CSV table of C-alpha atoms and ligand atoms in Angstrom, one decimal:
chain,number,residue,atom,x,y,z
G,1,MET,CA,59.9,14.0,-20.9
G,2,HIS,CA,56.2,14.2,-22.3
G,3,SER,CA,55.3,11.4,-20.2
G,4,SER,CA,56.9,12.5,-17.2
G,5,VAL,CA,54.3,15.1,-17.2
G,6,GLN,CA,51.6,12.7,-17.5
G,7,ALA,CA,52.9,10.6,-14.8
G,8,SER,CA,53.0,14.0,-12.5
G,9,GLN,CA,49.6,15.0,-13.3
G,10,LEU,CA,48.3,11.9,-12.5
G,11,LYS,CA,50.2,11.6,-9.1
G,12,LEU,CA,48.1,15.1,-8.6
G,13,MET,CA,44.6,13.5,-9.8
G,14,ILE,CA,45.1,10.5,-7.7
G,15,MET,CA,46.2,12.9,-4.7
G,16,LYS,CA,43.0,14.9,-5.3
G,17,ASP,CA,40.8,11.9,-5.3
G,18,ALA,CA,42.3,10.2,-2.5
G,19,ALA,CA,41.6,13.8,-0.4
G,20,VAL,CA,37.8,13.8,-1.4
G,21,LEU,CA,37.3,10.1,-0.3
G,22,PHE,CA,39.3,11.1,2.9
G,23,VAL,CA,37.1,13.7,3.5
G,24,CYS,CA,33.5,11.4,2.6
G,25,LEU,CA,35.3,9.0,5.1
G,26,ALA,CA,35.2,11.8,7.9
G,27,LEU,CA,31.9,12.7,7.7
G,28,ALA,CA,31.0,9.3,7.6
G,29,ILE,CA,32.6,8.3,10.7
G,30,LEU,CA,31.9,11.7,12.1
G,31,ARG,CA,28.5,11.2,11.8
G,32,PRO,CA,27.6,7.9,13.1
G,33,GLY,CA,23.8,6.7,12.7
G,34,VAL,CA,23.4,9.4,10.1
G,35,GLU,CA,21.3,7.4,7.6
G,36,ALA,CA,21.2,9.1,3.9
G,37,VAL,CA,17.3,9.7,3.7
G,38,SER,CA,15.2,11.9,1.4
G,39,PRO,CA,12.6,13.8,2.5
G,40,PRO,CA,9.1,12.5,2.2
G,41,TYR,CA,7.3,12.1,-1.1
G,42,LEU,CA,4.5,10.4,-2.9
G,43,LEU,CA,5.1,7.2,-4.5
G,44,ASP,CA,3.1,8.3,-7.7
G,45,PRO,CA,2.5,12.2,-7.5
G,46,GLN,CA,-1.2,12.0,-9.4
G,47,CYS,CA,-2.5,9.8,-6.6
G,48,ALA,CA,-5.7,10.3,-5.0
G,49,LYS,CA,-7.2,13.4,-3.3
G,50,GLU,CA,-10.2,13.6,-1.3
G,51,VAL,CA,-12.9,15.0,-3.4
G,52,HIS,CA,-16.0,16.7,-1.7
G,53,VAL,CA,-19.0,14.4,-1.8
G,54,GLN,CA,-22.6,14.0,-0.2
G,55,VAL,CA,-23.2,12.5,2.6
G,56,VAL,CA,-23.1,8.6,1.9
G,57,ASN,CA,-25.6,6.2,3.5
G,58,GLY,CA,-24.6,4.2,6.1
G,59,GLN,CA,-21.7,1.8,5.5
G,60,ASP,CA,-22.1,2.2,1.9
G,61,ALA,CA,-18.3,3.6,0.3
G,62,SER,CA,-18.8,6.7,-1.9
G,63,ILE,CA,-18.4,5.8,-5.7
G,64,LEU,CA,-16.2,8.5,-6.1
G,65,ASN,CA,-13.3,8.7,-3.4
G,66,ASN,CA,-12.1,5.0,-4.0
G,67,PRO,CA,-10.8,4.8,-7.2
G,68,TRP,CA,-7.5,2.5,-6.1
G,69,MET,CA,-9.7,-0.5,-4.9
G,70,ALA,CA,-8.8,-3.4,-7.0
G,71,GLN,CA,-10.5,-6.6,-7.2
G,72,ILE,CA,-7.9,-9.8,-7.4
G,73,ILE,CA,-9.6,-12.4,-9.3
G,74,GLU,CA,-8.5,-15.6,-9.9
G,75,GLY,CA,-10.0,-18.4,-12.4
G,76,GLY,CA,-13.1,-16.0,-12.4
G,77,SER,CA,-13.0,-16.0,-8.6
G,78,PHE,CA,-13.4,-13.2,-6.5
G,79,ILE,CA,-10.6,-13.6,-3.7
G,80,CYS,CA,-9.1,-10.5,-2.7
G,81,GLY,CA,-9.2,-6.7,-2.3
G,82,GLY,CA,-6.0,-4.7,-3.4
G,83,SER,CA,-5.0,-1.2,-4.1
G,84,LEU,CA,-3.5,0.6,-7.3
G,85,ILE,CA,-0.1,2.1,-6.1
G,86,SER,CA,0.8,3.3,-9.5
G,87,PRO,CA,0.0,2.7,-13.1
G,88,ARG,CA,1.4,-0.9,-13.0
G,89,TYR,CA,1.2,-1.7,-9.7
G,90,VAL,CA,-1.6,-3.3,-7.2
G,91,LEU,CA,-0.9,-4.1,-3.7
G,92,THR,CA,-2.1,-6.4,-1.9
G,93,ALA,CA,-2.0,-9.4,1.0
G,94,ALA,CA,1.0,-12.1,0.1
G,95,HIS,CA,-1.7,-14.4,1.3
G,96,CYS,CA,-4.0,-13.5,-1.2
G,97,ARG,CA,-1.6,-13.6,-4.6
G,98,GLY,CA,-2.9,-16.5,-7.0
G,99,LYS,CA,-0.9,-19.9,-7.4
G,100,THR,CA,0.3,-19.0,-10.8
G,101,ASN,CA,0.0,-15.7,-12.6
G,102,GLN,CA,-2.5,-17.9,-14.9
G,103,GLY,CA,-5.6,-16.6,-14.7
G,104,LEU,CA,-5.0,-14.1,-12.0
G,105,LYS,CA,-6.1,-10.5,-13.1
G,106,VAL,CA,-7.3,-7.4,-12.0
G,107,ARG,CA,-10.4,-5.6,-11.7
G,108,LEU,CA,-10.0,-1.4,-11.3
G,109,GLY,CA,-12.7,0.9,-11.2
G,110,ASP,CA,-15.7,-1.0,-9.8
G,111,TYR,CA,-18.1,-0.1,-7.6
G,112,ASN,CA,-21.3,-2.3,-6.9
G,113,ILE,CA,-20.2,-6.1,-7.8
G,114,GLY,CA,-22.8,-7.3,-9.9
G,115,THR,CA,-24.1,-4.1,-11.8
G,116,GLN,CA,-22.8,-3.2,-15.1
G,117,PHE,CA,-23.0,0.3,-14.8
G,118,ASP,CA,-22.9,1.9,-11.2
G,119,CYS,CA,-24.7,5.2,-10.0
G,120,THR,CA,-25.0,6.6,-6.8
G,121,ASN,CA,-26.3,10.3,-5.8
G,122,GLU,CA,-23.0,11.4,-6.4
G,123,GLY,CA,-23.1,10.5,-10.0
G,124,CYS,CA,-22.1,7.5,-12.4
G,125,ILE,CA,-18.7,6.0,-13.1
G,126,PRO,CA,-17.6,4.3,-16.2
G,127,ARG,CA,-17.5,0.4,-16.5
G,128,PRO,CA,-14.8,-1.3,-15.1
G,129,LYS,CA,-12.1,-2.7,-16.7
G,130,ASP,CA,-9.9,-6.0,-16.0
G,131,TYR,CA,-6.3,-6.5,-16.4
G,132,ALA,CA,-4.2,-9.4,-16.4
G,133,VAL,CA,-1.1,-9.7,-14.1
G,134,ASP,CA,1.8,-10.7,-15.6
G,135,ARG,CA,4.4,-10.5,-12.6
G,136,THR,CA,3.9,-11.4,-8.9
G,137,PHE,CA,6.6,-10.6,-6.2
G,138,VAL,CA,5.8,-11.8,-2.9
G,139,HIS,CA,8.3,-10.7,-0.1
G,140,ARG,CA,11.0,-13.3,0.5
G,141,SER,CA,10.5,-14.1,4.1
G,142,PHE,CA,6.7,-14.6,3.2
G,143,VAL,CA,6.0,-18.1,5.1
G,144,GLU,CA,2.6,-17.8,6.1
G,145,TYR,CA,-0.1,-14.6,6.8
G,146,HIS,CA,1.3,-13.7,10.5
G,147,ASN,CA,4.7,-11.7,8.9
G,148,TYR,CA,5.4,-10.1,5.9
G,149,ASP,CA,1.9,-10.0,4.5
G,150,LEU,CA,2.2,-8.2,1.1
G,151,ALA,CA,2.7,-8.8,-2.4
G,152,LEU,CA,3.2,-6.6,-5.4
G,153,LEU,CA,1.0,-8.0,-8.7
G,154,ARG,CA,2.6,-6.2,-11.9
G,155,LEU,CA,-0.3,-5.4,-14.7
G,156,ASN,CA,0.9,-6.4,-18.5
G,157,THR,CA,-0.1,-2.8,-19.6
G,158,ALA,CA,-0.3,0.5,-17.5
G,159,VAL,CA,-3.3,1.8,-16.9
G,160,PRO,CA,-5.0,4.9,-17.5
G,161,TYR,CA,-6.1,7.0,-15.0
G,162,GLY,CA,-9.5,8.2,-14.6
G,163,VAL,CA,-12.1,9.7,-12.2
G,164,HIS,CA,-13.2,5.5,-11.0
G,165,ILE,CA,-9.4,4.7,-11.3
G,166,ARG,CA,-6.6,6.2,-9.6
G,167,PRO,CA,-3.7,5.0,-7.3
G,168,VAL,CA,-4.1,5.6,-3.8
G,169,CYS,CA,-0.8,7.5,-2.0
G,170,LEU,CA,2.3,5.9,-1.1
G,171,LEU,CA,4.4,8.2,1.3
G,172,MET,CA,8.3,7.2,0.5
G,173,GLY,CA,11.0,8.8,2.0
G,174,GLY,CA,12.0,9.6,5.3
G,175,ASN,CA,14.3,6.8,8.1
G,176,SER,CA,12.5,4.3,10.2
G,177,ASN,CA,11.8,6.8,13.2
G,178,TRP,CA,10.1,9.1,11.1
G,179,ARG,CA,7.6,6.7,9.5
G,180,TRP,CA,6.5,5.3,13.1
G,181,ASN,CA,6.1,8.2,14.6
G,182,LEU,CA,3.9,9.3,12.0
G,183,LEU,CA,1.6,6.7,12.2
G,184,GLN,CA,1.5,6.9,16.0
G,185,THR,CA,-0.1,10.4,14.7
G,186,ILE,CA,-3.2,8.8,13.1
G,187,PRO,CA,-6.2,8.4,15.4
G,188,SER,CA,-8.2,6.3,12.7
G,189,PHE,CA,-8.4,4.9,9.3
G,190,ASN,CA,-11.0,4.0,7.0
G,191,VAL,CA,-11.2,-0.2,5.6
G,192,THR,CA,-13.0,-0.8,2.2
G,193,GLY,CA,-14.1,-3.9,0.6
G,194,TRP,CA,-16.8,-5.6,-0.7
G,195,GLY,CA,-16.7,-7.9,2.6
G,196,ARG,CA,-16.2,-11.7,1.1
G,197,THR,CA,-18.9,-11.4,-1.4
G,198,ALA,CA,-17.1,-14.3,-3.7
G,199,THR,CA,-19.7,-16.9,-1.9
G,200,THR,CA,-22.4,-14.8,-1.4
G,201,LYS,CA,-23.7,-13.7,-5.2
G,202,VAL,CA,-25.7,-10.5,-4.0
G,203,SER,CA,-25.2,-7.0,-6.1
G,204,PHE,CA,-22.9,-5.2,-3.7
G,205,PRO,CA,-21.9,-2.2,-3.5
G,206,LEU,CA,-18.3,-1.2,-1.8
G,207,GLN,CA,-18.7,-0.8,2.0
G,208,GLN,CA,-16.5,1.5,4.0
G,209,ALA,CA,-15.9,1.3,8.0
G,210,GLU,CA,-13.9,3.6,10.2
G,211,LEU,CA,-11.8,2.3,12.6
G,212,GLN,CA,-9.5,3.1,15.7
G,213,HIS,CA,-6.0,3.1,15.4
G,214,TYR,CA,-5.4,0.4,18.7
G,215,ASP,CA,-2.3,0.2,20.5
G,216,ASN,CA,-0.6,-3.1,19.1
G,217,SER,CA,-0.8,-4.4,22.4
G,218,HIS,CA,-4.7,-4.3,22.0
G,219,CYS,CA,-4.0,-7.1,19.2
G,220,ILE,CA,-0.9,-9.3,21.0
G,221,ARG,CA,-3.6,-9.9,24.2
G,222,SER,CA,-6.6,-10.7,21.2
G,223,PHE,CA,-5.0,-13.0,19.2
G,224,GLY,CA,-1.7,-14.2,21.8
G,225,ARG,CA,0.8,-13.3,19.0
G,226,GLN,CA,3.6,-11.1,19.1
G,227,LEU,CA,3.5,-7.8,16.9
G,228,ASP,CA,6.3,-5.7,16.3
G,229,HIS,CA,6.7,-2.6,13.6
G,230,THR,CA,5.5,-4.6,10.7
G,231,HIS,CA,1.8,-4.8,12.0
G,232,ILE,CA,-1.1,-2.3,12.9
G,233,CYS,CA,-3.9,-3.0,15.3
G,234,ALA,CA,-7.1,-1.7,14.4
G,235,GLY,CA,-10.8,-2.2,15.1
G,236,GLN,CA,-14.2,-0.7,16.4
G,237,PRO,CA,-15.7,-2.2,19.6
G,238,TYR,CA,-18.9,-2.5,18.6
G,239,SER,CA,-19.2,-3.2,14.7
G,240,PHE,CA,-20.7,-6.9,14.0
G,241,THR,CA,-20.3,-6.3,10.2
G,242,CYS,CA,-17.8,-7.6,7.8
G,243,ASN,CA,-16.6,-4.2,5.7
G,244,GLY,CA,-13.1,-5.5,3.9
G,245,ASP,CA,-11.3,-8.0,2.4
G,246,SER,CA,-8.2,-9.6,2.8
G,247,GLY,CA,-5.3,-7.0,1.2
G,248,GLY,CA,-7.8,-4.5,0.8
G,249,PRO,CA,-7.0,-0.9,1.7
G,250,LEU,CA,-6.5,0.5,5.4
G,251,THR,CA,-6.1,4.6,4.5
G,252,ALA,CA,-6.3,8.0,6.1
G,253,LYS,CA,-5.2,11.3,5.5
G,254,ALA,CA,-2.3,12.2,7.1
G,255,PRO,CA,-2.3,16.0,6.3
G,256,ALA,CA,1.0,17.8,7.4
G,257,VAL,CA,2.8,15.9,5.2
G,258,ALA,CA,0.3,14.8,2.3
G,259,GLY,CA,-2.3,17.8,2.3
G,260,ASN,CA,-5.9,16.2,1.2
G,261,HIS,CA,-4.3,13.4,-0.3
G,262,ILE,CA,-5.2,9.9,1.0
G,263,VAL,CA,-2.6,7.7,1.8
G,264,LEU,CA,-2.5,3.8,2.5
G,265,PHE,CA,-1.2,2.6,5.8
G,266,GLY,CA,-2.1,-1.2,5.7
G,267,LEU,CA,-3.2,-3.9,4.1
G,268,VAL,CA,-5.8,-6.3,5.9
G,269,SER,CA,-4.4,-9.5,7.2
G,270,TYR,CA,-5.8,-11.0,9.6
G,271,GLY,CA,-8.1,-11.1,12.4
G,272,PHE,CA,-11.2,-9.8,10.2
G,273,ASN,CA,-13.1,-12.7,9.5
G,274,GLN,CA,-14.8,-12.4,13.0
G,275,CYS,CA,-15.8,-9.1,12.1
G,276,ASN,CA,-15.7,-7.6,15.5
G,277,GLY,CA,-13.0,-6.3,17.5
G,278,PRO,CA,-9.6,-5.9,16.6
G,279,SER,CA,-7.8,-6.5,13.8
G,280,VAL,CA,-4.5,-6.8,12.5
G,281,PHE,CA,-3.2,-5.1,9.0
G,282,THR,CA,0.4,-5.3,7.3
G,283,ASN,CA,1.8,-1.8,8.1
G,284,VAL,CA,3.1,-1.0,4.4
G,285,LEU,CA,5.4,1.6,5.4
G,286,PRO,CA,8.4,-0.4,6.5
G,287,TYR,CA,8.2,-2.1,3.1
G,288,THR,CA,8.5,1.0,1.0
G,289,ASN,CA,11.7,0.2,-0.4
G,290,TRP,CA,11.2,-3.0,-0.9
G,291,ILE,CA,8.3,-1.4,-3.0
G,292,LEU,CA,10.7,0.6,-5.1
G,293,TRP,CA,13.0,-1.6,-5.5
G,294,HIS,CA,10.4,-3.8,-7.7
G,295,ILE,CA,8.6,-0.9,-9.3
G,296,ASN,CA,12.3,0.7,-10.2
G,297,ARG,CA,13.5,-2.9,-11.3
G,298,TYR,CA,10.2,-3.9,-13.4
G,299,PRO,CA,8.8,-0.5,-14.4
I,1,NAG,C1,-13.5,7.9,5.7
I,1,NAG,O1,-14.2,8.3,4.8
I,1,NAG,C2,-14.8,9.2,5.0
I,1,NAG,C3,-15.6,9.3,3.4
I,1,NAG,O2,-14.7,9.1,2.0
I,1,NAG,C4,-14.1,10.6,5.4
I,1,NAG,O3,-14.9,11.5,5.1
I,1,NAG,C5,-13.2,10.5,6.5
I,1,NAG,O4,-12.7,11.8,6.7
I,1,NAG,C6,-12.5,9.1,6.6
I,1,NAG,N1,-11.8,8.9,7.6
I,1,NAG,C7,-10.5,8.6,7.6
I,1,NAG,C8,-9.8,8.4,8.9
I,1,NAG,O5,-9.6,9.2,6.9
């Protein structure tokens, strides 16, 4: 008697589950092509906002407005630029990764390479800090710099944020159409870097240039290579200076979705060596799920 009551209850439960499953399946079938997407959000809500600064001379970047800037250093030499995106992760180009993690480190909070204490008319910042890299994640489809040119470097400890060290913002969520349309609304970007000073051993402040966002066809014509939604083409028509480093950030504001936060859109990938005309950047927006997966898996 007792056991048959249990059996009928069980039967009822199975029927309920089956009903729920049926409703879910029906919804999935009735709404084809609807991705399960979350609304846009910032990877790290404490990421940088634009701070009001005095006008800076020429191509020198603001000392306070680029706190995510990272130098990737291998065996004591500066090899690439990068961007802090969370307390433990720096995003750079895949072609910048070290041969091993041994001796690979990241310097944060620097402004003038070659001086210990950095000051401008905006004020002074504390000394830079070096962090060892304990893991490197390169996109598994990366072969050479023309595609999938991005890598995550995990620092061996979490970085405390301050006036001179803070991540740039990454926009997460949304679907691929939303991300592509957002990118089309950005007319220009900033690129920052020390401009390949590894060989020119001079004291040098961080440099900045504003680049126009070009249609990809512009870079396709210039480089004779196919590009897709994972690339950004940008440049200046009349600039003959090198203001960026491989792996360095291409940023912009996206006020409609990110207020006065500074958003990372691209990474310097190729073409920049010519120091004029258009260059190709890795578009980070298609890779946000790839980034999130690693950060969650290896926090
Ligand atoms: C570039 O940076 C300057 C100074 O930090 C800022 O005023 C300007 O709005 C930025 N431009 C873009 C496109 O983000």
